[in-house]
Amino acid sequence: MQDIISIVGTGFVGLTTAAVFANAGYRTYTIDTDENKINTIKSGKSPFYEPGIDGFVERAITIGNLIPTTSYSESIPNSNIVFICVGTPSNEDGSVDLKYVFESVSSIIENANSDLIIVQKSTVPVETARRLEKMIQEKNKKNIKIDVVSAPEFLREASAVFDTLFFDRLVVGARNNEAANKIIEIYKNVDSFSKVINYEKFIDYAFNNTSKKYLDNLPLFEKRILRTKVESAELLKVTANSFLAMKISFANSIARICDETGAISKEVMDGIGMDSRIGRSFLYPGLGYSGGCFPKDVSGMINTANEYNVDFGILEEVKKINSGQINIVVNKLKRLIGENLEGKKITVLGLSFKPGTSDIRKSQSIYLIKRLIKLGTIVNAFDPKATDEAKKEFNDKNLNYMNSIESACQSSDCVVIATEWNEFVNFDYNSIKETLNNKNILDCRNCLNKDKITESGFNYIGF
Ligand code: UGA
């Protein structure tokens, strides 16, 4: 029998996975309770901005393999594999809210008529699968077999399609080997599909020169598969994000010492990055980490450690260092324009938590703007994609959302680069020099060429 897949949740993970599976040849239901999102997908578009995804959704709808629906009763009885890709937000106390995971699994049990594999992809605390299995045991009154597999997702926003096609690893935690084999088989087909598509057609953030190098070095499919215990799969996902967040906070602390001593953070990071045991990635100091994953997963991991009485103070520090980066930026700003920020005009370029996305969840840029407004400054902000999202989150009489870099920089006392969009990296700052009040640039992502900028007569501070 050809597998028929249902995917619950149409966020970055759910919709990207569904669109790629459908393009790779699987009949795939994409389920969401939000009717607006489902209607947008039906029209061949993604409800959120993500480079390359529209092409995949459109093609999947055209060939008829992607079936968007709000109905579990339409999708689940026809499927033998269901992926859970729903949100797992933080509770006030930092623990993870599993409401959507439990609700969706409950609806799946209610509507299942034959044997089923539930693949848990949402990021969850260790032992969630065990709790799901208990719930299945209690609620499953029909004589059908339901297996739970944990296959955490490692895709990055802004390169979601690329990462789904050319995944660096597939972790499958399963108690039942046959269920694990089924999931591995699906990804084998995705891997074969990834080799025949013309990815040059989807050139964007995700399909650039670095991707080419990555693809040339991508190990064989078999080498990218890791079979684990269910609990290991759950735990290793949150461990990966916590570790990466720790690297960033580590780099930010070293950059603070660089600032005091005249050492250059880039040189220090380049030097330690040449040690293959350390590696160069995620050692870029700046405004700090944000987004829907790192802040949530660090808090979630702290919560898990507390629950099992494990002292994991290092992660408390990671969090503290990250929120402290806003102070560091404010201090650098004062070095450029003086102690009193009241009435000063500040340009903030970048609102999204990283380039290539309109996502502003836990965005350090927004936290920075809120602080700047509190300090009495007037902020002119611009982002190529995230302005609409930011407008929904925060408005103030002293915050102006602008339509271009040029307009955001008019009469500015300091231009702050908060997100390293290509548009800001490649911009000719000379062209707006004369429209500024003061020629100051604070580069919170170390993404501009310092020598070129200072030669042009700007005062420049980076990290
Ligand atoms: C992250 C992980 O990288 C993915 O592997 C994972 O699947 C995903 O979370 C998830 O759990 O869903 P993502 O949140 O999309 O992906 O973003 P990243 O590219 O990891 O960046 C996270 C934040 O760290 C951004 O705000 C970025 O600006 C910041 N960062 C990154 C730094 O400040 N310095 C660095 O050196 C690297």
XYZ file of C-alpha atoms and ligand atoms in Angstrom:
500
model
C 0.000 0.000 0.000
C 1.246 3.492 -0.809
C 1.589 5.468 2.419
C -0.821 8.342 2.907
C 0.367 11.006 5.253
C -1.379 13.569 7.447
C 0.524 16.460 8.938
C -1.039 18.390 11.807
C 0.033 22.039 12.006
C 0.808 24.390 9.113
C 3.680 26.359 10.651
C 7.269 26.428 9.375
C 7.804 22.759 10.162
C 4.372 21.360 9.292
C 3.715 23.094 6.008
C 7.276 22.782 4.724
C 7.318 19.067 5.512
C 3.881 18.599 3.921
C 4.818 20.534 0.772
C 8.063 18.599 0.335
C 6.437 15.187 0.952
C 3.668 16.051 -1.526
C 6.198 17.138 -4.150
C 8.168 13.945 -3.532
C 5.045 11.958 -4.498
C 3.105 11.372 -1.263
C -0.590 12.088 -0.940
C -0.406 14.443 2.022
C -3.138 16.043 4.116
C -2.117 19.282 5.784
C -4.337 19.911 8.803
C -4.919 23.101 10.730
C -7.817 24.341 12.835
C -7.323 27.850 11.383
C -9.596 28.061 8.339
C -7.885 31.174 6.960
C -4.553 29.394 6.807
C -6.125 26.372 5.114
C -7.810 28.589 2.500
C -4.521 30.352 1.759
C -2.792 26.986 1.256
C -5.672 25.821 -0.972
C -4.955 28.832 -3.186
C -1.382 27.556 -3.618
C 0.322 29.944 -1.200
C 2.000 29.772 2.179
C 0.308 31.696 5.020
C 3.754 32.874 6.198
C 6.859 34.204 4.487
C 9.565 31.609 3.949
C 12.013 31.665 1.022
C 11.138 29.139 -1.671
C 8.062 27.638 -0.009
C 5.406 29.177 -2.278
C 6.774 27.326 -5.313
C 6.553 24.006 -3.482
C 3.044 24.649 -2.123
C 1.756 25.801 -5.503
C 3.138 22.753 -7.315
C 1.868 20.354 -4.633
C -1.643 21.815 -4.911
C -1.528 21.777 -8.730
C -0.551 18.100 -8.926
C -3.223 17.336 -6.321
C -0.945 15.682 -3.759
C -1.406 18.314 -1.058
C -4.820 18.352 0.535
C -5.371 21.214 2.983
C -8.148 20.583 5.473
C -9.474 21.590 8.888
C -11.066 18.180 9.302
C -9.556 15.242 11.172
C -12.436 13.052 10.020
C -11.556 13.751 6.375
C -7.818 13.124 6.742
C -7.063 10.627 9.531
C -9.183 7.639 8.360
C -7.376 7.877 5.007
C -3.873 8.067 6.477
C -1.507 5.474 7.919
C 1.147 7.942 9.111
C 0.459 11.198 10.978
C 3.074 13.812 11.774
C 2.483 16.153 14.721
C 3.960 19.570 13.948
C 1.968 21.834 16.251
C 3.301 24.681 18.377
C 4.652 24.026 21.860
C 4.801 27.505 23.423
C 6.294 28.385 26.803
C 4.175 28.702 29.925
C 4.799 31.679 32.237
C 7.162 29.574 34.373
C 9.266 28.475 31.387
C 7.769 24.987 31.191
C 6.402 23.793 27.847
C 2.684 24.011 27.093
C 1.760 20.689 25.463
C -1.914 21.531 25.033
C -1.831 21.466 21.220
C 0.105 18.185 21.083
C -2.381 16.447 23.379
C -5.410 17.963 21.655
C -4.242 16.858 18.228
C -3.328 13.325 19.352
C -6.725 13.066 21.016
C -8.451 14.031 17.735
C -6.283 11.547 15.861
C -7.265 8.679 18.185
C -10.937 9.587 17.851
C -10.794 9.490 14.057
C -8.403 6.592 13.429
C -9.975 3.459 11.944
C -6.896 1.399 11.183
C -3.294 0.943 12.330
C -1.402 4.185 12.540
C 2.050 5.599 13.208
C 2.082 8.939 15.008
C 5.332 10.777 14.374
C 5.997 13.384 17.005
C 7.918 16.282 15.403
C 6.940 19.152 17.683
C 9.718 20.101 20.098
C 8.714 18.595 23.441
C 10.266 17.762 26.808
C 11.697 14.279 27.286
C 9.067 11.669 28.241
C 6.245 13.338 26.281
C 5.923 10.249 24.047
C 5.474 8.120 27.146
C 2.609 10.385 28.231
C 1.096 10.178 24.748
C 1.325 6.398 24.781
C -0.503 6.357 28.114
C -3.230 8.560 26.680
C -3.509 6.322 23.602
C -3.853 3.267 25.841
C -6.695 4.908 27.739
C -8.567 6.395 24.785
C -8.024 3.873 22.011
C -11.062 1.656 22.364
C -10.926 0.316 18.807
C -8.869 -2.731 17.999
C -6.132 -0.822 16.176
C -2.417 -0.437 16.755
C -1.039 3.068 17.242
C 2.753 3.492 17.445
C 4.440 6.682 18.607
C 7.735 7.642 16.991
C 9.831 10.670 17.901
C 11.471 12.312 14.880
C 12.523 15.803 15.980
C 12.928 18.533 13.393
C 16.175 20.432 12.894
C 15.224 22.824 10.075
C 16.045 26.502 10.416
C 13.605 29.244 9.531
C 14.602 31.116 6.382
C 16.074 27.872 5.003
C 13.201 25.554 5.889
C 12.718 24.142 2.383
C 16.425 23.612 1.842
C 16.848 21.923 5.223
C 13.870 19.632 4.613
C 15.193 18.541 1.235
C 18.842 18.303 2.233
C 18.514 17.375 5.916
C 21.821 16.909 7.731
C 20.335 14.205 9.968
C 17.204 12.217 10.529
C 16.799 11.123 14.121
C 14.198 8.411 14.618
C 13.377 7.351 18.141
C 11.073 4.343 18.118
C 10.134 1.360 20.229
C 8.954 -0.480 17.129
C 11.584 -1.086 14.433
C 9.045 -1.456 11.646
C 7.549 1.931 12.449
C 11.047 3.461 12.363
C 11.705 1.806 8.982
C 8.557 3.375 7.533
C 9.665 6.885 8.511
C 13.177 6.293 7.196
C 11.676 5.093 3.899
C 9.739 8.365 3.509
C 12.932 10.357 3.968
C 14.753 8.063 1.550
C 12.173 9.132 -1.036
C 12.622 12.801 -0.075
C 16.371 12.326 -0.532
C 15.850 10.804 -4.007
C 13.483 13.655 -4.905
C 16.013 16.247 -3.712
C 18.501 14.902 -6.256
C 16.240 15.407 -9.242
C 14.695 18.818 -8.575
C 16.201 21.906 -10.081
C 17.016 23.797 -6.914
C 18.578 26.666 -8.858
C 14.952 27.620 -9.536
C 14.460 28.336 -5.871
C 17.466 30.574 -5.415
C 17.007 32.701 -2.342
C 18.506 32.824 1.127
C 18.465 29.078 1.368
C 19.908 28.297 -2.046
C 23.087 30.344 -2.174
C 26.806 29.666 -2.516
C 27.243 28.250 0.970
C 24.455 25.807 0.223
C 26.372 24.584 -2.812
C 29.413 23.836 -0.636
C 27.178 22.150 1.924
C 25.585 19.967 -0.761
C 28.960 18.933 -2.157
C 29.894 17.645 1.290
C 26.538 16.135 2.261
C 27.136 12.546 3.468
C 25.277 9.602 1.956
C 21.682 9.100 3.121
C 22.546 6.118 5.354
C 25.193 8.145 7.187
C 22.607 10.798 8.086
C 20.232 8.390 9.836
C 20.323 7.925 13.582
C 18.055 5.391 15.277
C 17.632 6.037 18.975
C 15.444 5.357 21.958
C 12.330 7.534 21.952
C 13.482 9.451 25.037
C 16.932 10.128 23.534
C 15.361 11.584 20.386
C 13.181 13.916 22.440
C 16.019 15.036 24.666
C 18.633 15.494 21.966
C 16.497 18.002 20.065
C 16.297 20.409 23.023
C 19.930 19.649 23.854
C 21.022 20.779 20.382
C 19.232 24.128 20.674
C 20.415 24.709 24.246
C 23.993 23.961 23.220
C 23.839 26.359 20.264
C 22.337 29.056 22.499
C 25.189 28.428 24.933
C 27.753 28.934 22.150
C 26.153 32.288 21.295
C 26.122 33.485 24.912
C 29.693 32.280 25.295
C 30.719 34.332 22.249
C 28.817 37.339 23.611
C 30.695 37.138 26.918
C 34.046 36.923 25.152
C 33.037 39.932 23.015
C 32.408 41.885 26.233
C 36.006 41.160 27.296
C 37.218 42.140 23.804
C 35.492 45.502 24.217
C 37.380 46.178 27.427
C 40.781 45.021 26.233
C 41.162 45.955 22.570
C 41.053 42.332 21.399
C 38.892 41.816 18.305
C 36.083 39.301 18.755
C 36.170 38.139 15.138
C 39.854 37.300 15.419
C 39.319 35.430 18.674
C 36.381 33.457 17.230
C 38.256 32.739 13.993
C 41.154 31.452 16.054
C 39.155 29.137 18.269
C 36.929 28.137 15.350
C 39.977 26.652 13.606
C 39.997 24.040 16.335
C 37.748 21.347 14.864
C 36.711 20.356 18.384
C 35.114 23.791 18.795
C 34.052 24.807 15.272
C 33.356 28.304 13.968
C 29.563 28.237 13.737
C 27.267 29.964 16.246
C 30.130 32.003 17.648
C 28.914 35.294 16.190
C 28.442 37.855 18.973
C 25.864 40.602 18.728
C 22.371 41.417 19.829
C 21.838 37.835 20.997
C 19.593 34.982 20.022
C 15.829 35.266 19.521
C 13.082 33.428 17.657
C 10.489 30.804 18.367
C 13.012 28.143 19.397
C 16.159 29.052 21.361
C 14.546 31.162 24.119
C 11.748 28.600 24.541
C 14.036 25.563 24.448
C 16.580 26.981 26.893
C 13.758 27.687 29.358
C 12.259 24.261 28.671
C 15.587 22.551 29.348
C 16.033 24.463 32.612
C 12.556 23.328 33.581
C 13.289 19.705 32.751
C 16.543 19.826 34.737
C 14.695 21.252 37.747
C 12.005 18.620 37.442
C 14.593 15.840 37.673
C 16.667 17.668 40.331
C 19.624 18.211 38.029
C 21.607 21.395 38.670
C 21.946 23.050 35.226
C 22.946 26.563 36.318
C 24.982 27.075 33.153
C 21.741 27.472 31.176
C 20.431 30.107 33.614
C 23.599 32.052 32.770
C 23.054 31.551 29.030
C 19.642 33.185 29.404
C 20.959 35.993 31.600
C 23.794 36.827 29.205
C 21.364 36.902 26.288
C 18.921 39.331 27.904
C 21.912 41.398 29.073
C 22.896 42.046 25.447
C 20.284 44.819 25.268
C 22.222 46.739 27.964
C 25.426 46.182 26.048
C 23.851 47.731 22.942
C 22.529 50.710 24.910
C 26.011 51.303 26.370
C 27.589 51.159 22.926
C 24.974 53.609 21.701
C 25.902 55.986 24.516
C 29.547 55.703 23.488
C 28.522 56.919 20.037
C 26.013 59.658 20.824
C 26.500 60.567 24.486
C 24.994 59.618 27.847
C 21.677 61.379 27.382
C 19.601 59.545 24.802
C 16.455 61.582 25.377
C 15.055 63.076 22.184
C 17.711 61.399 20.007
C 16.593 59.891 16.713
C 17.633 56.271 16.326
C 17.259 54.204 13.171
C 16.752 50.490 13.752
C 17.303 48.357 10.651
C 15.819 44.899 11.067
C 12.887 43.704 13.159
C 12.773 39.971 12.424
C 14.728 37.619 14.703
C 17.055 36.818 11.838
C 17.261 37.629 8.121
C 15.084 35.823 5.590
C 11.963 35.647 7.732
C 9.074 37.842 8.826
C 9.052 36.082 12.207
C 9.506 38.454 15.140
C 8.932 35.993 18.000
C 11.101 37.011 20.999
C 13.004 39.283 18.622
C 15.908 41.025 20.366
C 15.372 43.897 17.939
C 11.868 44.507 19.318
C 13.180 44.284 22.917
C 15.848 46.825 21.972
C 13.293 49.189 20.455
C 11.117 48.957 23.581
C 14.151 49.865 25.728
C 15.146 52.738 23.455
C 11.629 54.173 23.625
C 11.725 53.891 27.435
C 14.957 55.878 27.376
C 13.177 58.691 25.542
C 14.501 58.206 22.019
C 12.501 58.428 18.812
C 12.889 55.258 16.770
C 12.532 54.949 13.012
C 12.436 51.269 12.141
C 12.593 49.419 8.846
C 12.518 45.747 7.891
C 12.189 44.248 4.393
C 9.560 41.687 5.497
C 8.665 41.886 9.194
C 7.065 45.331 9.549
C 3.467 44.077 9.460
C 4.202 41.499 12.161
C 5.965 44.120 14.294
C 3.037 46.526 13.958
C 0.784 43.851 15.455
C 3.164 43.410 18.395
C 4.230 46.923 19.356
C 3.224 50.500 18.660
C 4.191 53.762 20.333
C 3.957 57.444 19.494
C 7.777 57.539 19.406
C 8.108 54.558 17.085
C 7.767 55.083 13.343
C 7.654 52.129 10.977
C 9.283 53.301 7.740
C 9.122 52.001 4.160
C 12.772 52.144 3.171
C 16.306 52.326 4.539
C 16.582 55.862 3.211
C 13.467 57.176 4.935
C 14.370 55.378 8.189
C 17.770 57.084 8.193
C 16.558 60.682 7.637
C 17.946 62.991 10.395
C 19.168 59.999 12.372
C 21.643 60.290 15.218
C 22.643 56.654 14.884
C 21.871 53.808 12.497
C 21.574 50.528 14.393
C 21.768 47.306 12.374
C 19.712 44.831 14.393
C 19.240 42.071 11.798
C 21.765 41.225 9.091
C 19.453 41.282 6.062
C 21.389 41.303 2.739
C 19.621 44.582 1.975
C 21.484 46.204 4.896
C 24.799 44.440 4.318
C 24.944 45.517 0.659
C 23.520 49.018 1.145
C 25.673 52.015 0.130
C 25.640 54.029 3.369
C 27.540 56.822 1.600
C 24.362 57.577 -0.298
C 22.503 58.639 2.874
C 25.441 60.199 4.703
C 24.297 63.758 4.107
C 20.755 63.099 5.322
C 21.922 61.967 8.771
C 22.153 64.174 11.868
C 25.229 62.284 12.983
C 27.283 59.779 11.033
C 27.072 56.920 13.513
C 26.602 53.236 12.791
C 26.122 50.611 15.497
C 26.467 47.217 13.862
C 24.808 44.708 16.200
C 25.515 41.799 13.844
C 29.102 42.613 12.807
C 27.882 42.370 9.246
C 29.330 45.543 7.656
C 32.866 46.110 6.454
C 34.254 48.223 9.295
C 37.246 49.575 7.321
C 35.101 50.676 4.377
C 32.505 52.288 6.638
C 35.056 54.210 8.721
C 36.964 55.293 5.577
C 33.671 56.834 4.426
C 33.689 59.040 7.502
C 31.321 57.136 9.786
C 31.856 56.467 13.470
C 31.420 52.717 13.656
C 30.995 50.357 16.580
C 30.433 46.632 16.196
C 30.686 43.641 18.521
C 17.057 26.920 15.408
C 18.057 25.811 15.105
O 19.199 26.345 14.451
C 17.424 24.726 14.220
O 18.331 23.666 14.010
C 16.164 24.205 14.922
O 15.495 23.229 14.146
C 15.203 25.370 15.176
O 15.881 26.359 16.002
C 14.002 24.826 15.876
O 14.129 24.326 17.006
O 12.916 24.805 15.268
P 16.128 29.060 14.063
O 15.424 29.411 15.332
O 15.378 29.093 12.779
O 16.731 27.560 14.182
O 17.322 30.074 13.927
P 18.920 30.053 13.986
O 19.438 30.238 12.623
O 19.432 28.899 14.757
O 19.191 31.400 14.809
C 18.664 31.588 16.130
C 19.074 32.911 16.695
O 20.446 32.903 17.068
C 18.907 34.098 15.746
O 18.334 35.165 16.466
C 20.323 34.437 15.321
O 20.481 35.784 14.994
C 21.093 34.077 16.571
N 22.524 33.762 16.364
C 22.890 32.685 15.637
C 23.500 34.570 16.957
O 23.190 35.571 17.625
N 24.818 34.249 16.781
C 25.211 33.160 16.092
O 26.432 32.907 16.014
C 24.220 32.362 15.487
